Amino acid sequence: MAENDAMPTLPKKCGPYISSVTSRGMNLVIRGIVLFFIGVFLALVLNLLQIQRNVTLFPPDVITSIFSSAWWVPPCCGTASAVIGLLYPCMDRHLGEPHKFKREWSSVMRCVAVFVGINHASAKVNFANNIQLSLTLAALSIGLWWTFDRSRSGFGLGIGIAFLATLVSQLLVYNGVYQYTSPDFLYVRSWLPCIFFAGGITMGNIGRQLAMYECKVIAEKSHED
Amino acid sequence: MTLTEKLRERISRAFYNHGLLCASYPIPIILFTGLCILACCYPLLKLPLPGTGPVEYSTPVKDYSPPSPDVGLQQGDLSERPDWYVGAPVAYIQQIFVKATVSPWQKNFLAVDVFRSPLSRVFQLVEEIRNHALRDSSGVKSLEEVCLQVTDLLPGLKKLRNLLPEHGCLLLSPGNFWQNDRERFNADPDIIKTIHQHEPKTLQTSATLKDLLFGLPGKYSGVNLYNRKRVVSYTVTLGLQQYDSRFLSSLRSRLKLLHPSPNCTLREENIVHVHFKEEIGIAELIPLVTTYIILFAYIYFSTRKIDMVKSKWGLALAAVVTVLSSLLMSVGLCTLFGLTPTLNGGEIFPYLVVVIGLENVLVLTKSVVSTPVDLEVKLRIAQGMQNDLSGVVLLGLVSCLQEFCLFAVVGLVSDFFLQMFFFTTVLSIDIRRMELADLNKRLPAEACMPPAKPVSRSQRYERQPAMRPATPHTITLQPSSFRNLRLPKRLRVIYFFARTRLAQRLIMAGTVIWIGILVYTDPAGLRTYLTSQVTEQSPLGEAGLPPMPVPGGVLPAGDPKIDLSVFPSDPIQLSENQTQQRNGQTELGTEAEVTWGPEDEEIWRKLSFRHWPSLFSYYNITLAKRYISILPAIPVTLYLNPQEALEVRHPQEANRYHPFLSPSSGKLGAEAQPDQASSKLQGHQDVTLYKVAALGLASGIILVLLLFCLYRVFCPKNYGQNGLSHSRRKRGDLPCDDYGYSPPETEIVPLVLRGHLMDIECLASDGMLLVSCCLVGQIRVWDAQTGDCLTVIPKPRLRRDSSGIFDYQESWDHSPDGKNGLDDSFENSHQLKRMLSPPQPLLFCDQPDLTSLIDTNFSERVKVAESETRLRAVGSRQKETGYDFSSLVGKAYEEHSTSSCGNLAGLPAPHGAPRPLGCGAEEGGCAGDLESSVWSLDLQGNLIVAGRSNGKLEVWDAIEGTLRSSNDEGQSGITALVFLNKRIVAARLNGSLDFFSLETHTSLNHLQFRGKQGRGESSIPSSPVFSSSDVIVCQLTHTVSCAHQKPITALKAAAGRLVTGSQDHTLRVFRLEDSCCLFTLQGHSGAITAVYIDQVGCTQEQQPLQAPAEPPVPPEGPSWGPLLLCTWRS
């Protein structure tokens, strides 16, 4: 910034390309695409984790098992994650309190890793009963939120997302669109909201981090103007 | 001092010593650590490696009894007995190995006749087996009682429901293709199609249905149209729940009686027990790999924040190695102490690392890196370790890890150990490497990024690299400095590709994955090879096969256990068959004889090692960590006479298939003109091969095309835009991108401002003029618009030279041409010419941002001692400049003094006091210049203010190069200064603040601006047309002796306010007029490195934000990491 002092004659106006890229709509689309693919990838991998648990249908072949569940599940997850990831920074902006807590990629990576870990725990660890499983996962999810988010808006949105997503998935199951082969159905229902909550927090974290680029560029632009 | 403090101090002392040790002896310590890792991993050798094939153990059939489920009760040869051989197996597998042929063969037979009639006999055989019952004194025992009862198939296998048995005995035979219904078989027009209809169309990944039902690999079955031997083999596979030797031997003897295999040499002594490991499938590996990738990315992003390490990837790798080997070590230690390790550890560990472990590594790295660079590496590591104490120990002890399982604790301990020894040592090596080699490149890059602030002189002199060769012509472009410039979209795409090397990486990864899949799934490929390897290595395989097949006719020695109380259910009919076969054999010419050779020994070994697990997994029975016992196969030989073959022939087949050509005549013909149908069927096995070939060809073509495109895209750019032809670009057109990618330098065409012989240490600009000062104190004034060197110190203009050498040299050089004076000087003096490695013409072109073209980063870190050190330590290629400099110049001076003494009256002697040129005040200043260097510069109008390390403040005329005034009242070095409105504020190293005012004593009149004024805010008349008669007096007006406790690092002034930032973590706001301290701003937890005041009047300070655990703040620039941005309202 002090460079502006030193060299005020350097023109700072942006060309059309940058402004097109940094225009809000374009940026939104790019972020949405990135979030979509992250969501699809996570959906595939986490579905695989659940396959080991035989929660979803077990296919005869391993390779095909990646794409075993219904084809529309990963795109749906991707879309949902894109929406969530765009919703979080948008909400931050509307509330007027930008999220400043641990805004760096390494923190985001930790968040993703912990999210995968929560999924892993839900898939691998044998709990005595479902209450225990639910409580553990809930504690882990809250811990995730506390470690990486700590914003009330994030918490609220996460709760909302968890509720909505659980509702939708249960509706789908009851209508027979999707099915589990879980040994008992309560098992699935007990971890689903926690997973959705943690996923919402994680995608929100990624979305906020991505939005930081936009903020940075826009800030620079406005400063130059 | 409390106990905890004492303890803390002692621990930190210990860490200090440890760090010193690690940095002093890196190689031995790494070796030691490696040995420790190996030693701790040694117990792992006993553990089964994941991914290896099943292990076998064979026991003699004689006196076999299932092992007792209790480990302690085992007696006998315990040493040979594997520890998994406990309890009953999942199942006993009894295979009835059938070889059948049509004999004698008639020439008009069709190709399908080879296998149709032999296959038709399977129904009869299955019936025999199914109906077999052992009748003895205790009653009748049927197969149903001993066989393995299977239940439902898994729900995902609905399509196999008709083919695999359900709710009954596990009895598999090729007849299952036709639901064990002979009528269906007879009505089937195309057997091969039926058999192959469930073969996977894509690459095979597990046992196929054909393998399962035939019980032997497909290529051994002989069920194809080109079976030259005309022998069809298949097995009837029987799964048994319990081992009943009498029942089995009765079955064996009965089958042998019914279908004797006279020349069979199969050995029947051993039961092979096959133990299956827990299988790690791809499905399980993918999440694991994903977590590790995330872990790696996390490490990468974390280390990316850290500067001043040689290779981040190397350190990230070291961190991962640390993590992985600590995992292995902990598993090994747990094994050693009898804890059964589970795979869970490997899955949990990444999370453990992500949550806690890696923070230690990062804390360590940060604290080490944050120590001053100029310290010796040993001391740096040691100090870093000392600082690290709070991080590592607290994280290790206080965190809630105790609640984790013992494994996690052991893992953490070993992780800690590795970090202490391995990672620290690697870090020390890394930093040492960097100090030697990389600082040269790194520092300019950093320095370009922080905006060149002429006034912010900080404590960075500490970081002054000890030995940095003078490379005035290399300019490293900092990516972020181009961030605001725009770039065509095409170039952006290309840069994106170039930056990420996306194409190459994708192709590489795709190829590797593809090859891997191919190798793994190729039926004749690695998998079978591995299987055979495993087979050969198994004890039974080594037990030896019979060397040669015993010639036919010799009956194998009868099994002594053959139970003679065999009651065949319908022996008469079968024996008729038998005789018929024999008759047929003798009557007709081309006979076929079924031979049993060593290759038929234990035919199941040739199956995929996932054959049995996949079979059982269909019934939701896992074989992981369990074993099955495979009983010796029962050989069955079937001879079929031609009549039978003709009877079972399907009417359509006669039309569709050619007659099976006899080997003598038909071989060539059959190969020359294969039938369409037959080629299709034949091709089925090879279709994978063809697909692979086609794919390979296609991908090769695509690769070539892609490379060609990339070449076309890249090369014109490189060739066309190389050089200076594009140098006169408009400023706004400079390429850049938003993502921090620094385009190739050819794109920017950085123009080098040559002239300085040493590293640039400070820089000031007002938009029109650019003043730079190098380490030896030579000041040059450049025109920021054109890039011309307006004033080189030597000429009677600027007289800002620390050593008279340059003063002299430049002064006579400048006479021929104002612009190229330096080069000309090099022409004149060949010794001096060597100082600039490539004697290219000056590249002065009008480039707008000259700040990025000049090494600016030393503007803030200069120290006298260090500059001397640097002079001494300049690398070998710079020796002339470093060592013999003064003598060379001295010679040159002598040579040229005669020629140029006339017009350069005031030339100083090389080592003597510089001669005053313009004014008398210059005398003292120049004399002091010899041993002091310039630490700070500021420029306004045509006046340059320079602060020196010896505390002297000098005012120079930028145009004429004369010393206008000087003030040496202070003794402490001036770290920062501000020149504003005839007022000069100098911040000194001891924390004091001096306010000077410039007064013109002669008729200093209205000073007019020189040309277009760049700075809007500058209110001082900045371009005074001074004549040398004007005397400027620099008068000390105020002194704030103790403005800060520590050196002042940053200084800014605007709107009558002066803001200072210091290493004592505070900022102060002074009033310019009366040096009254208005505010003290606290809130930063580290040293202030930069201050910025915007013109509105509110101040902002930037300071690197450190982890709270780390007291020392790295004196790095904004490149350090996240900036804490506080806004203070004044």
mmCIF file of N, CA, C and O in Angstrom, chain B residues 424-465:
data_model
loop_
_atom_site.group_PDB
_atom_site.id
_atom_site.type_symbol
_atom_site.label_atom_id
_atom_site.label_comp_id
_atom_site.label_asym_id
_atom_site.label_seq_id
_atom_site.Cartn_x
_atom_site.Cartn_y
_atom_site.Cartn_z
ATOM 1 N N THR B 424 14.022 -31.923 13.263
ATOM 2 C CA THR B 424 14.884 -30.803 13.609
ATOM 3 C C THR B 424 16.159 -30.838 12.787
ATOM 4 O O THR B 424 16.634 -29.815 12.286
ATOM 5 N N THR B 425 16.682 -32.015 12.653
ATOM 6 C CA THR B 425 17.936 -32.127 11.923
ATOM 7 C C THR B 425 17.739 -31.800 10.462
ATOM 8 O O THR B 425 18.547 -31.090 9.852
ATOM 9 N N VAL B 426 16.665 -32.318 9.931
ATOM 10 C CA VAL B 426 16.381 -31.997 8.528
ATOM 11 C C VAL B 426 16.209 -30.498 8.352
ATOM 12 O O VAL B 426 16.713 -29.895 7.406
ATOM 13 N N LEU B 427 15.555 -29.922 9.311
ATOM 14 C CA LEU B 427 15.342 -28.473 9.248
ATOM 15 C C LEU B 427 16.674 -27.742 9.286
ATOM 16 O O LEU B 427 16.883 -26.778 8.539
ATOM 17 N N SER B 428 17.548 -28.206 10.123
ATOM 18 C CA SER B 428 18.836 -27.520 10.207
ATOM 19 C C SER B 428 19.588 -27.647 8.901
ATOM 20 O O SER B 428 20.197 -26.682 8.415
ATOM 21 N N ILE B 429 19.519 -28.817 8.318
ATOM 22 C CA ILE B 429 20.192 -28.989 7.026
ATOM 23 C C ILE B 429 19.568 -28.072 5.997
ATOM 24 O O ILE B 429 20.254 -27.402 5.218
ATOM 25 N N ASP B 430 18.269 -28.035 6.045
ATOM 26 C CA ASP B 430 17.557 -27.202 5.073
ATOM 27 C C ASP B 430 17.958 -25.747 5.204
ATOM 28 O O ASP B 430 18.285 -25.075 4.227
ATOM 29 N N ILE B 431 17.941 -25.293 6.414
ATOM 30 C CA ILE B 431 18.254 -23.873 6.613
ATOM 31 C C ILE B 431 19.695 -23.595 6.251
ATOM 32 O O ILE B 431 20.019 -22.557 5.674
ATOM 33 N N ARG B 432 20.535 -24.552 6.541
ATOM 34 C CA ARG B 432 21.926 -24.328 6.181
ATOM 35 C C ARG B 432 22.072 -24.242 4.671
ATOM 36 O O ARG B 432 22.763 -23.369 4.153
ATOM 37 N N ARG B 433 21.390 -25.121 3.991
ATOM 38 C CA ARG B 433 21.454 -25.058 2.538
ATOM 39 C C ARG B 433 20.998 -23.696 2.052
ATOM 40 O O ARG B 433 21.596 -23.095 1.175
ATOM 41 N N MET B 434 19.939 -23.245 2.659
ATOM 42 C CA MET B 434 19.403 -22.010 2.171
ATOM 43 C C MET B 434 20.356 -20.860 2.425
ATOM 44 O O MET B 434 20.521 -19.995 1.605
ATOM 45 N N GLU B 435 20.977 -20.877 3.546
ATOM 46 C CA GLU B 435 21.853 -19.757 3.840
ATOM 47 C C GLU B 435 22.970 -19.684 2.819
ATOM 48 O O GLU B 435 23.412 -18.615 2.446
ATOM 49 N N LEU B 436 23.408 -20.828 2.403
ATOM 50 C CA LEU B 436 24.518 -20.782 1.482
ATOM 51 C C LEU B 436 24.083 -20.368 0.093
ATOM 52 O O LEU B 436 24.742 -19.588 -0.562
ATOM 53 N N ALA B 437 23.005 -20.919 -0.328
ATOM 54 C CA ALA B 437 22.704 -20.779 -1.744
ATOM 55 C C ALA B 437 21.500 -19.924 -2.036
ATOM 56 O O ALA B 437 21.492 -19.148 -2.976
ATOM 57 N N ASP B 438 20.525 -20.045 -1.250
ATOM 58 C CA ASP B 438 19.227 -19.598 -1.710
ATOM 59 C C ASP B 438 18.886 -18.180 -1.312
ATOM 60 O O ASP B 438 17.988 -17.584 -1.876
ATOM 61 N N LEU B 439 19.588 -17.686 -0.374
ATOM 62 C CA LEU B 439 19.253 -16.342 0.063
ATOM 63 C C LEU B 439 19.371 -15.360 -1.074
ATOM 64 O O LEU B 439 18.646 -14.389 -1.154
ATOM 65 N N ASN B 440 20.291 -15.658 -1.895
ATOM 66 C CA ASN B 440 20.520 -14.773 -3.023
ATOM 67 C C ASN B 440 19.261 -14.563 -3.827
ATOM 68 O O ASN B 440 18.884 -13.454 -4.174
ATOM 69 N N LYS B 441 18.606 -15.674 -4.066
ATOM 70 C CA LYS B 441 17.407 -15.548 -4.883
ATOM 71 C C LYS B 441 16.220 -15.127 -4.060
ATOM 72 O O LYS B 441 15.347 -14.429 -4.505
ATOM 73 N N ARG B 442 16.217 -15.569 -2.866
ATOM 74 C CA ARG B 442 15.007 -15.394 -2.096
ATOM 75 C C ARG B 442 14.804 -13.953 -1.670
ATOM 76 O O ARG B 442 13.718 -13.422 -1.714
ATOM 77 N N LEU B 443 15.864 -13.349 -1.261
ATOM 78 C CA LEU B 443 15.673 -12.044 -0.658
ATOM 79 C C LEU B 443 15.163 -10.998 -1.623
ATOM 80 O O LEU B 443 14.295 -10.222 -1.261
ATOM 81 N N PRO B 444 15.649 -10.982 -2.834
ATOM 82 C CA PRO B 444 15.066 -9.998 -3.742
ATOM 83 C C PRO B 444 13.583 -10.207 -3.920
ATOM 84 O O PRO B 444 12.822 -9.257 -3.970
ATOM 85 N N ALA B 445 13.204 -11.442 -3.989
ATOM 86 C CA ALA B 445 11.790 -11.710 -4.179
ATOM 87 C C ALA B 445 10.982 -11.151 -3.031
ATOM 88 O O ALA B 445 9.921 -10.586 -3.214
ATOM 89 N N GLU B 446 11.517 -11.303 -1.880
ATOM 90 C CA GLU B 446 10.773 -10.775 -0.753
ATOM 91 C C GLU B 446 10.745 -9.261 -0.796
ATOM 92 O O GLU B 446 9.763 -8.633 -0.455
ATOM 93 N N ALA B 447 11.844 -8.737 -1.197
ATOM 94 C CA ALA B 447 11.947 -7.303 -1.073
ATOM 95 C C ALA B 447 11.111 -6.594 -2.104
ATOM 96 O O ALA B 447 10.746 -5.456 -1.923
ATOM 97 N N CYS B 448 10.843 -7.287 -3.179
ATOM 98 C CA CYS B 448 10.006 -6.637 -4.168
ATOM 99 C C CYS B 448 8.590 -6.536 -3.671
ATOM 100 O O CYS B 448 7.843 -5.675 -4.078
ATOM 101 N N MET B 449 8.245 -7.453 -2.849
ATOM 102 C CA MET B 449 6.854 -7.498 -2.486
ATOM 103 C C MET B 449 6.472 -6.381 -1.540
ATOM 104 O O MET B 449 5.487 -5.704 -1.776
ATOM 105 N N PRO B 450 7.176 -6.194 -0.462
ATOM 106 C CA PRO B 450 6.794 -5.037 0.330
ATOM 107 C C PRO B 450 7.058 -3.797 -0.466
ATOM 108 O O PRO B 450 8.072 -3.708 -1.153
ATOM 109 N N PRO B 451 6.156 -2.898 -0.430
ATOM 110 C CA PRO B 451 6.352 -1.680 -1.185
ATOM 111 C C PRO B 451 7.609 -0.990 -0.702
ATOM 112 O O PRO B 451 7.932 -0.996 0.481
ATOM 113 N N ALA B 452 8.281 -0.426 -1.624
ATOM 114 C CA ALA B 452 9.547 0.184 -1.275
ATOM 115 C C ALA B 452 9.301 1.433 -0.471
ATOM 116 O O ALA B 452 8.824 2.432 -0.977
ATOM 117 N N LYS B 453 9.569 1.360 0.746
ATOM 118 C CA LYS B 453 9.353 2.513 1.593
ATOM 119 C C LYS B 453 10.708 3.091 1.929
ATOM 120 O O LYS B 453 11.530 2.451 2.563
ATOM 121 N N PRO B 454 10.924 4.248 1.520
ATOM 122 C CA PRO B 454 12.243 4.797 1.753
ATOM 123 C C PRO B 454 12.523 5.031 3.222
ATOM 124 O O PRO B 454 13.653 5.080 3.620
ATOM 125 N N VAL B 455 11.499 5.154 4.004
ATOM 126 C CA VAL B 455 11.771 5.564 5.361
ATOM 127 C C VAL B 455 11.798 4.403 6.327
ATOM 128 O O VAL B 455 12.290 4.545 7.423
ATOM 129 N N SER B 456 11.232 3.323 5.966
ATOM 130 C CA SER B 456 11.126 2.312 6.990
ATOM 131 C C SER B 456 12.436 1.555 7.093
ATOM 132 O O SER B 456 12.709 0.627 6.360
ATOM 133 N N ARG B 457 13.179 1.989 7.973
ATOM 134 C CA ARG B 457 14.453 1.312 8.243
ATOM 135 C C ARG B 457 14.238 0.576 9.532
ATOM 136 O O ARG B 457 13.745 1.149 10.490
ATOM 137 N N SER B 458 14.517 -0.625 9.547
ATOM 138 C CA SER B 458 14.120 -1.385 10.709
ATOM 139 C C SER B 458 15.294 -2.151 11.257
ATOM 140 O O SER B 458 16.439 -1.926 10.901
ATOM 141 N N GLN B 459 14.934 -3.049 12.061
ATOM 142 C CA GLN B 459 15.984 -3.859 12.640
ATOM 143 C C GLN B 459 16.409 -4.943 11.687
ATOM 144 O O GLN B 459 17.072 -5.865 12.042
ATOM 145 N N ARG B 460 15.980 -4.801 10.463
ATOM 146 C CA ARG B 460 16.265 -5.908 9.555
ATOM 147 C C ARG B 460 17.719 -6.041 9.249
ATOM 148 O O ARG B 460 18.119 -6.945 8.553
ATOM 149 N N TYR B 461 18.457 -5.107 9.652
ATOM 150 C CA TYR B 461 19.887 -5.290 9.427
ATOM 151 C C TYR B 461 20.320 -6.621 9.997
ATOM 152 O O TYR B 461 21.303 -7.197 9.589
ATOM 153 N N GLU B 462 19.558 -7.091 10.949
ATOM 154 C CA GLU B 462 19.911 -8.390 11.518
ATOM 155 C C GLU B 462 19.854 -9.481 10.469
ATOM 156 O O GLU B 462 20.599 -10.428 10.501
ATOM 157 N N ARG B 463 18.914 -9.299 9.595
ATOM 158 C CA ARG B 463 18.707 -10.378 8.654
ATOM 159 C C ARG B 463 19.592 -10.253 7.453
ATOM 160 O O ARG B 463 19.437 -11.005 6.502
ATOM 161 N N GLN B 464 20.400 -9.324 7.502
ATOM 162 C CA GLN B 464 21.245 -9.121 6.337
ATOM 163 C C GLN B 464 21.996 -10.411 6.043
ATOM 164 O O GLN B 464 22.648 -10.969 6.905
ATOM 165 N N PRO B 465 21.855 -10.910 4.894
ATOM 166 C CA PRO B 465 22.569 -12.148 4.617
ATOM 167 C C PRO B 465 24.060 -11.907 4.677
ATOM 168 O O PRO B 465 24.565 -10.880 4.253
#
